[in-house]
PDB file of C-alpha atoms in Angstrom:
ATOM      1  CA  MET A 797     146.957  81.002  72.170  1.00 30.00           C
ATOM      2  CA  PRO A 798     145.749  81.844  68.670  1.00 33.00           C
ATOM      3  CA  HIS A 799     144.476  85.371  68.386  1.00 35.00           C
ATOM      4  CA  ASP A 800     141.460  86.080  66.175  1.00 45.00           C
ATOM      5  CA  HIS A 801     141.406  89.786  65.486  1.00 49.00           C
ATOM      6  CA  HIS A 802     138.561  91.810  63.997  1.00 43.00           C
ATOM      7  CA  ASP A 803     139.825  95.155  62.756  1.00 44.00           C
ATOM      8  CA  HIS A 804     138.075  98.287  61.519  1.00 43.00           C
ATOM      9  CA  ASP A 805     134.679  97.683  63.117  1.00 43.00           C
ATOM     10  CA  HIS A 806     132.157 100.110  61.668  1.00 41.00           C
ATOM     11  CA  ASP A 807     128.521  99.841  62.688  1.00 41.00           C
ATOM     12  CA  ASN A 808     127.644 103.081  60.927  1.00 40.00           C
ATOM     13  CA  ASP A 809     130.343 103.544  58.308  1.00 43.00           C
ATOM     14  CA  HIS A 810     128.579 101.945  55.344  1.00 45.00           C
ATOM     15  CA  ASP A 811     127.013 104.213  52.809  1.00 43.00           C
ATOM     16  CA  HIS A 812     124.190 102.182  51.319  1.00 38.00           C
ATOM     17  CA  GLU A 813     122.927 105.005  49.152  1.00 37.00           C
ATOM     18  CA  HIS A 814     126.120 106.428  47.730  1.00 38.00           C
ATOM     19  CA  GLY A 815     128.712 104.406  45.854  1.00 39.00           C
ATOM     20  CA  GLN A 816     127.709 100.865  46.798  1.00 43.00           C
ATOM     21  CA  HIS A 817     124.434  99.648  45.301  1.00 45.00           C
ATOM     22  CA  PRO A 818     122.355 100.985  42.387  1.00 45.00           C
ATOM     23  CA  PRO A 819     119.082 102.665  43.425  1.00 45.00           C
ATOM     24  CA  GLU A 820     116.283 100.171  44.010  1.00 49.00           C
ATOM     25  CA  ASP A 821     114.244 101.413  41.031  1.00 55.00           C
ATOM     26  CA  VAL A 822     117.200 100.790  38.711  1.00 51.00           C
ATOM     27  CA  VAL A 823     117.635  97.254  40.062  1.00 50.00           C
ATOM     28  CA  LEU A 824     113.939  96.553  39.541  1.00 61.00           C
ATOM     29  CA  ARG A 825     114.031  97.933  35.997  1.00 65.00           C
ATOM     30  CA  VAL A 826     117.040  95.773  35.119  1.00 57.00           C
ATOM     31  CA  LYS A 827     115.380  92.659  36.530  1.00 62.00           C
ATOM     32  CA  ALA A 828     112.156  93.436  34.672  1.00 66.00           C
ATOM     33  CA  LEU A 829     114.032  93.960  31.408  1.00 66.00           C
ATOM     34  CA  GLU A 830     115.993  90.759  31.898  1.00 60.00           C
ATOM     35  CA  SER A 831     112.799  88.793  32.581  1.00 70.00           C
ATOM     36  CA  LEU A 832     111.130  90.237  29.471  1.00 63.00           C
ATOM     37  CA  LEU A 833     114.117  89.435  27.240  1.00 69.00           C
ATOM     38  CA  VAL A 834     114.268  85.887  28.577  1.00 64.00           C
ATOM     39  CA  GLU A 835     110.516  85.440  28.152  1.00 72.00           C
ATOM     40  CA  LYS A 836     110.667  86.655  24.545  1.00 64.00           C
ATOM     41  CA  GLY A 837     113.547  84.293  23.822  1.00 71.00           C
ATOM     42  CA  VAL A 838     115.920  87.168  23.034  1.00 63.00           C
ATOM     43  CA  VAL A 839     118.341  86.272  25.820  1.00 67.00           C
ATOM     44  CA  ASP A 840     119.348  82.836  27.070  1.00 70.00           C
ATOM     45  CA  PRO A 841     119.506  82.774  30.904  1.00 68.00           C
ATOM     46  CA  ALA A 842     122.486  80.428  30.682  1.00 71.00           C
ATOM     47  CA  ALA A 843     124.294  82.977  28.530  1.00 66.00           C
ATOM     48  CA  LEU A 844     123.648  85.697  31.118  1.00 64.00           C
ATOM     49  CA  ASP A 845     124.984  83.428  33.851  1.00 67.00           C
ATOM     50  CA  ALA A 846     128.063  82.654  31.755  1.00 65.00           C
ATOM     51  CA  ILE A 847     128.757  86.348  31.201  1.00 62.00           C
ATOM     52  CA  ALA A 848     128.407  87.116  34.903  1.00 62.00           C
ATOM     53  CA  GLU A 849     130.653  84.174  35.757  1.00 63.00           C
ATOM     54  CA  HIS A 850     133.237  85.379  33.225  1.00 55.00           C
ATOM     55  CA  TYR A 851     133.502  88.766  34.889  1.00 57.00           C
ATOM     56  CA  ALA A 852     133.326  87.367  38.402  1.00 57.00           C
ATOM     57  CA  GLU A 853     135.904  84.619  37.952  1.00 55.00           C
ATOM     58  CA  ARG A 854     138.195  85.757  35.149  1.00 54.00           C
ATOM     59  CA  VAL A 855     138.332  89.415  34.093  1.00 59.00           C
ATOM     60  CA  GLY A 856     138.339  91.165  37.459  1.00 71.00           C
ATOM     61  CA  PRO A 857     140.491  88.712  39.417  1.00 85.00           C
ATOM     62  CA  LYS A 858     143.098  88.758  36.651  1.00 89.00           C
ATOM     63  CA  ASN A 859     143.642  92.442  37.444  1.00 90.00           C
ATOM     64  CA  GLY A 860     144.217  91.708  41.105  1.00 92.00           C
ATOM     65  CA  ALA A 861     146.462  88.782  40.245  1.00 94.00           C
ATOM     66  CA  ARG A 862     148.606  91.117  38.187  1.00 94.00           C
ATOM     67  CA  VAL A 863     148.940  93.433  41.182  1.00 95.00           C
ATOM     68  CA  VAL A 864     149.970  90.565  43.438  1.00 96.00           C
ATOM     69  CA  ALA A 865     152.428  89.165  40.905  1.00 96.00           C
ATOM     70  CA  ARG A 866     154.059  92.574  40.500  1.00 96.00           C
ATOM     71  CA  ALA A 867     154.344  92.889  44.279  1.00 96.00           C
ATOM     72  CA  TRP A 868     155.971  89.455  44.486  1.00 96.00           C
ATOM     73  CA  ARG A 869     158.510  90.310  41.784  1.00 93.00           C
ATOM     74  CA  ASP A 870     159.215  93.972  42.556  1.00 94.00           C
ATOM     75  CA  PRO A 871     160.082  94.933  46.166  1.00 95.00           C
ATOM     76  CA  THR A 872     159.846  98.633  45.319  1.00 97.00           C
ATOM     77  CA  PHE A 873     156.325  98.216  43.955  1.00 96.00           C
ATOM     78  CA  HIS A 874     155.441  96.101  46.993  1.00 97.00           C
ATOM     79  CA  ALA A 875     156.544  98.921  49.284  1.00 97.00           C
ATOM     80  CA  ARG A 876     154.448 101.445  47.348  1.00 97.00           C
ATOM     81  CA  LEU A 877     151.478  99.066  47.425  1.00 97.00           C
ATOM     82  CA  MET A 878     151.624  98.707  51.186  1.00 97.00           C
ATOM     83  CA  ALA A 879     152.050 102.464  51.655  1.00 96.00           C
ATOM     84  CA  ASP A 880     149.317 103.578  49.239  1.00 96.00           C
ATOM     85  CA  ALA A 881     147.485 100.741  47.537  1.00 94.00           C
ATOM     86  CA  THR A 882     145.131 102.997  45.589  1.00 94.00           C
ATOM     87  CA  GLU A 883     147.989 104.803  43.879  1.00 93.00           C
ATOM     88  CA  ALA A 884     150.106 101.689  43.318  1.00 95.00           C
ATOM     89  CA  ILE A 885     147.187  99.758  41.799  1.00 92.00           C
ATOM     90  CA  ALA A 886     146.382 102.713  39.555  1.00 91.00           C
ATOM     91  CA  GLU A 887     149.935 102.513  38.184  1.00 92.00           C
ATOM     92  CA  LEU A 888     148.862  99.252  36.535  1.00 91.00           C
ATOM     93  CA  GLY A 889     145.729 100.865  35.104  1.00 86.00           C
ATOM     94  CA  PHE A 890     143.241  99.444  37.589  1.00 81.00           C
ATOM     95  CA  HIS A 891     141.053 102.073  39.201  1.00 64.00           C
ATOM     96  CA  GLY A 892     137.527 103.425  39.246  1.00 59.00           C
ATOM     97  CA  VAL A 893     134.255 103.046  41.102  1.00 57.00           C
ATOM     98  CA  GLN A 894     134.460 100.654  44.077  1.00 58.00           C
ATOM     99  CA  GLY A 895     138.221 100.935  44.067  1.00 54.00           C
ATOM    100  CA  GLU A 896     138.855 104.547  45.033  1.00 69.00           C
ATOM    101  CA  HIS A 897     140.333 103.833  48.459  1.00 87.00           C
ATOM    102  CA  MET A 898     142.273 100.587  48.562  1.00 91.00           C
ATOM    103  CA  VAL A 899     144.364  99.108  51.359  1.00 95.00           C
ATOM    104  CA  ALA A 900     146.676  96.134  50.821  1.00 97.00           C
ATOM    105  CA  VAL A 901     147.185  93.684  53.692  1.00 97.00           C
ATOM    106  CA  GLN A 902     150.075  91.217  53.597  1.00 98.00           C
ATOM    107  CA  ASN A 903     149.863  87.577  54.615  1.00 97.00           C
ATOM    108  CA  THR A 904     152.923  86.264  56.432  1.00 96.00           C
ATOM    109  CA  ALA A 905     153.931  83.071  58.188  1.00 95.00           C
ATOM    110  CA  ALA A 906     152.534  84.581  61.401  1.00 96.00           C
ATOM    111  CA  VAL A 907     149.440  86.438  60.155  1.00 97.00           C
ATOM    112  CA  HIS A 908     146.621  85.504  57.785  1.00 98.00           C
ATOM    113  CA  ASN A 909     144.239  88.204  56.579  1.00 97.00           C
ATOM    114  CA  LEU A 910     140.571  87.719  55.769  1.00 97.00           C
ATOM    115  CA  VAL A 911     138.259  90.301  54.173  1.00 96.00           C
ATOM    116  CA  VAL A 912     134.539  90.606  54.788  1.00 94.00           C
ATOM    117  CA  CYS A 913     131.856  93.267  54.596  1.00 92.00           C
ATOM    118  CA  THR A 914     129.608  92.771  57.597  1.00 91.00           C
ATOM    119  CA  LEU A 915     126.761  95.100  56.650  1.00 85.00           C
ATOM    120  CA  CYS A 916     126.451  94.714  52.871  1.00 80.00           C
ATOM    121  CA  SER A 917     128.930  93.615  50.209  1.00 76.00           C
ATOM    122  CA  CYS A 918     131.555  96.323  49.720  1.00 85.00           C
ATOM    123  CA  TYR A 919     134.112  94.841  47.354  1.00 85.00           C
ATOM    124  CA  PRO A 920     137.030  96.114  45.199  1.00 83.00           C
ATOM    125  CA  TRP A 921     135.527  95.616  41.742  1.00 76.00           C
ATOM    126  CA  PRO A 922     138.455  97.046  39.692  1.00 82.00           C
ATOM    127  CA  VAL A 923     140.816  94.337  40.975  1.00 85.00           C
ATOM    128  CA  LEU A 924     138.471  91.459  41.822  1.00 89.00           C
ATOM    129  CA  GLY A 925     135.528  91.844  39.453  1.00 84.00           C
ATOM    130  CA  LEU A 926     132.059  90.957  40.717  1.00 82.00           C
ATOM    131  CA  PRO A 927     131.747  89.653  44.283  1.00 87.00           C
ATOM    132  CA  PRO A 928     131.006  85.931  44.595  1.00 88.00           C
ATOM    133  CA  THR A 929     127.596  84.941  45.936  1.00 88.00           C
ATOM    134  CA  TRP A 930     129.039  83.548  49.167  1.00 92.00           C
ATOM    135  CA  TYR A 931     130.779  86.865  49.936  1.00 93.00           C
ATOM    136  CA  LYS A 932     127.373  88.577  49.966  1.00 90.00           C
ATOM    137  CA  SER A 933     125.673  85.894  52.058  1.00 91.00           C
ATOM    138  CA  ASN A 934     124.536  86.593  55.608  1.00 91.00           C
ATOM    139  CA  ALA A 935     126.323  83.457  56.798  1.00 93.00           C
ATOM    140  CA  TYR A 936     129.751  84.561  55.553  1.00 94.00           C
ATOM    141  CA  ARG A 937     129.278  88.161  56.663  1.00 93.00           C
ATOM    142  CA  SER A 938     128.512  87.147  60.233  1.00 92.00           C
ATOM    143  CA  ARG A 939     130.596  84.005  60.685  1.00 95.00           C
ATOM    144  CA  ALA A 940     133.798  85.429  59.169  1.00 95.00           C
ATOM    145  CA  VAL A 941     133.957  87.767  62.151  1.00 95.00           C
ATOM    146  CA  ILE A 942     132.729  85.401  64.862  1.00 95.00           C
ATOM    147  CA  GLU A 943     134.546  82.211  63.846  1.00 96.00           C
ATOM    148  CA  PRO A 944     137.043  83.046  61.081  1.00 96.00           C
ATOM    149  CA  ARG A 945     139.202  79.973  61.690  1.00 96.00           C
ATOM    150  CA  LYS A 946     136.229  77.653  61.190  1.00 96.00           C
ATOM    151  CA  VAL A 947     135.120  79.539  58.079  1.00 96.00           C
ATOM    152  CA  LEU A 948     138.619  79.241  56.613  1.00 97.00           C
ATOM    153  CA  SER A 949     138.632  75.531  57.394  1.00 96.00           C
ATOM    154  CA  GLU A 950     135.403  75.158  55.405  1.00 95.00           C
ATOM    155  CA  PHE A 951     137.193  76.788  52.458  1.00 95.00           C
ATOM    156  CA  GLY A 952     139.973  74.237  52.841  1.00 95.00           C
ATOM    157  CA  VAL A 953     142.413  76.573  54.587  1.00 95.00           C
ATOM    158  CA  GLU A 954     143.857  74.864  57.660  1.00 95.00           C
ATOM    159  CA  LEU A 955     146.115  77.231  59.576  1.00 95.00           C
ATOM    160  CA  ASP A 956     148.497  76.454  62.382  1.00 94.00           C
ATOM    161  CA  PRO A 957     146.868  77.488  65.691  1.00 94.00           C
ATOM    162  CA  ALA A 958     149.737  79.907  66.252  1.00 96.00           C
ATOM    163  CA  VAL A 959     148.836  81.906  63.126  1.00 96.00           C
ATOM    164  CA  GLU A 960     146.931  85.069  63.956  1.00 97.00           C
ATOM    165  CA  ILE A 961     143.861  85.798  61.809  1.00 97.00           C
ATOM    166  CA  GLN A 962     143.108  89.435  61.120  1.00 97.00           C
ATOM    167  CA  VAL A 963     139.609  90.137  59.795  1.00 97.00           C
ATOM    168  CA  TRP A 964     139.230  93.346  57.821  1.00 96.00           C
ATOM    169  CA  ASP A 965     135.755  94.830  57.493  1.00 93.00           C
ATOM    170  CA  SER A 966     135.347  96.639  54.178  1.00 91.00           C
ATOM    171  CA  THR A 967     133.293  99.812  53.987  1.00 86.00           C
ATOM    172  CA  ALA A 968     132.035 102.113  51.270  1.00 80.00           C
ATOM    173  CA  GLU A 969     135.133 104.204  52.016  1.00 83.00           C
ATOM    174  CA  VAL A 970     137.852 101.531  52.264  1.00 90.00           C
ATOM    175  CA  ARG A 971     138.288  98.197  50.479  1.00 91.00           C
ATOM    176  CA  TYR A 972     140.993  95.635  51.130  1.00 95.00           C
ATOM    177  CA  LEU A 973     143.176  93.439  48.943  1.00 95.00           C
ATOM    178  CA  VAL A 974     144.975  90.485  50.529  1.00 97.00           C
ATOM    179  CA  ILE A 975     148.512  89.913  49.262  1.00 97.00           C
ATOM    180  CA  PRO A 976     149.256  86.191  49.710  1.00 97.00           C
ATOM    181  CA  GLU A 977     152.659  85.073  50.933  1.00 96.00           C
ATOM    182  CA  ARG A 978     155.354  85.250  48.280  1.00 94.00           C
ATOM    183  CA  PRO A 979     155.899  81.740  46.873  1.00 92.00           C
ATOM    184  CA  ALA A 980     159.343  80.153  46.938  1.00 89.00           C
ATOM    185  CA  GLU A 981     159.334  79.932  43.132  1.00 86.00           C
ATOM    186  CA  ALA A 982     158.847  83.694  42.678  1.00 86.00           C
ATOM    187  CA  ASP A 983     162.479  84.187  41.682  1.00 87.00           C
ATOM    188  CA  GLN A 984     162.226  81.563  38.946  1.00 89.00           C
ATOM    189  CA  LEU A 985     158.902  82.618  37.391  1.00 91.00           C
ATOM    190  CA  ASP A 986     158.053  85.716  35.385  1.00 91.00           C
ATOM    191  CA  GLU A 987     155.140  87.987  36.245  1.00 92.00           C
ATOM    192  CA  ASP A 988     152.687  86.275  33.888  1.00 92.00           C
ATOM    193  CA  ALA A 989     153.399  82.854  35.389  1.00 94.00           C
ATOM    194  CA  LEU A 990     153.108  84.204  38.916  1.00 94.00           C
ATOM    195  CA  ALA A 991     149.768  85.842  38.138  1.00 93.00           C
ATOM    196  CA  GLU A 992     148.446  82.424  37.132  1.00 92.00           C
ATOM    197  CA  LEU A 993     149.084  81.208  40.681  1.00 94.00           C
ATOM    198  CA  VAL A 994     146.848  83.862  42.243  1.00 94.00           C
ATOM    199  CA  THR A 995     143.131  83.241  42.757  1.00 93.00           C
ATOM    200  CA  ARG A 996     140.254  85.534  43.622  1.00 94.00           C
ATOM    201  CA  ASN A 997     139.790  83.697  46.912  1.00 95.00           C
ATOM    202  CA  GLY A 998     143.456  84.175  47.732  1.00 96.00           C
ATOM    203  CA  MET A 999     142.983  87.940  47.431  1.00 95.00           C
ATOM    204  CA  ILE A1000     139.960  87.822  49.747  1.00 96.00           C
ATOM    205  CA  GLY A1001     141.775  85.541  52.165  1.00 96.00           C
ATOM    206  CA  THR A1002     139.665  82.397  51.815  1.00 96.00           C
ATOM    207  CA  ALA A1003     142.560  80.627  50.083  1.00 95.00           C
ATOM    208  CA  LEU A1004     146.303  80.700  50.669  1.00 93.00           C
ATOM    209  CA  ARG A1005     146.811  82.115  47.180  1.00 89.00           C
TER     210      ARG A1005
END
């Protein structure tokens, strides 16, 4: 029987006022300023979207991809990453707010890891950039826990029924980074080439890599 496992349940662990979201008045001020700049023709909304997309899809995830590639190439680094992800990731220069307490979880042939934040959108910004819209959606936050296999299937990830799915619930205190399975070509490729194989979704667990 396949075993769907939800780990680190935390109904009251999220800190919504400290370290996760800007205060509401700041959010409102930013939105008001953005609206005014767009209205005055100073800022193009498409340009703002492009900038956000750049940081969400490219800058942040490239950091995480570098971590994964190093782990694939360097068994010693991989061991340090699994023992203390925060410290190992900091070795590569990636640290800061939203990434103070990191835990790395390793995909294997028998176990697939999936990360969610059930109460808000806790996310490791230093290694993954901005969280994608779907990660913050109510549908993903609830369904990833209740029916993770179906959610993965909708992302195009079809797992053997024998593969166990472990769902990790991020909090304001702990964030998770999925380390995809090491590819067969890891011994033939350098770190830069390996990093190109790693996607943001792979490090959340909604892709194989």
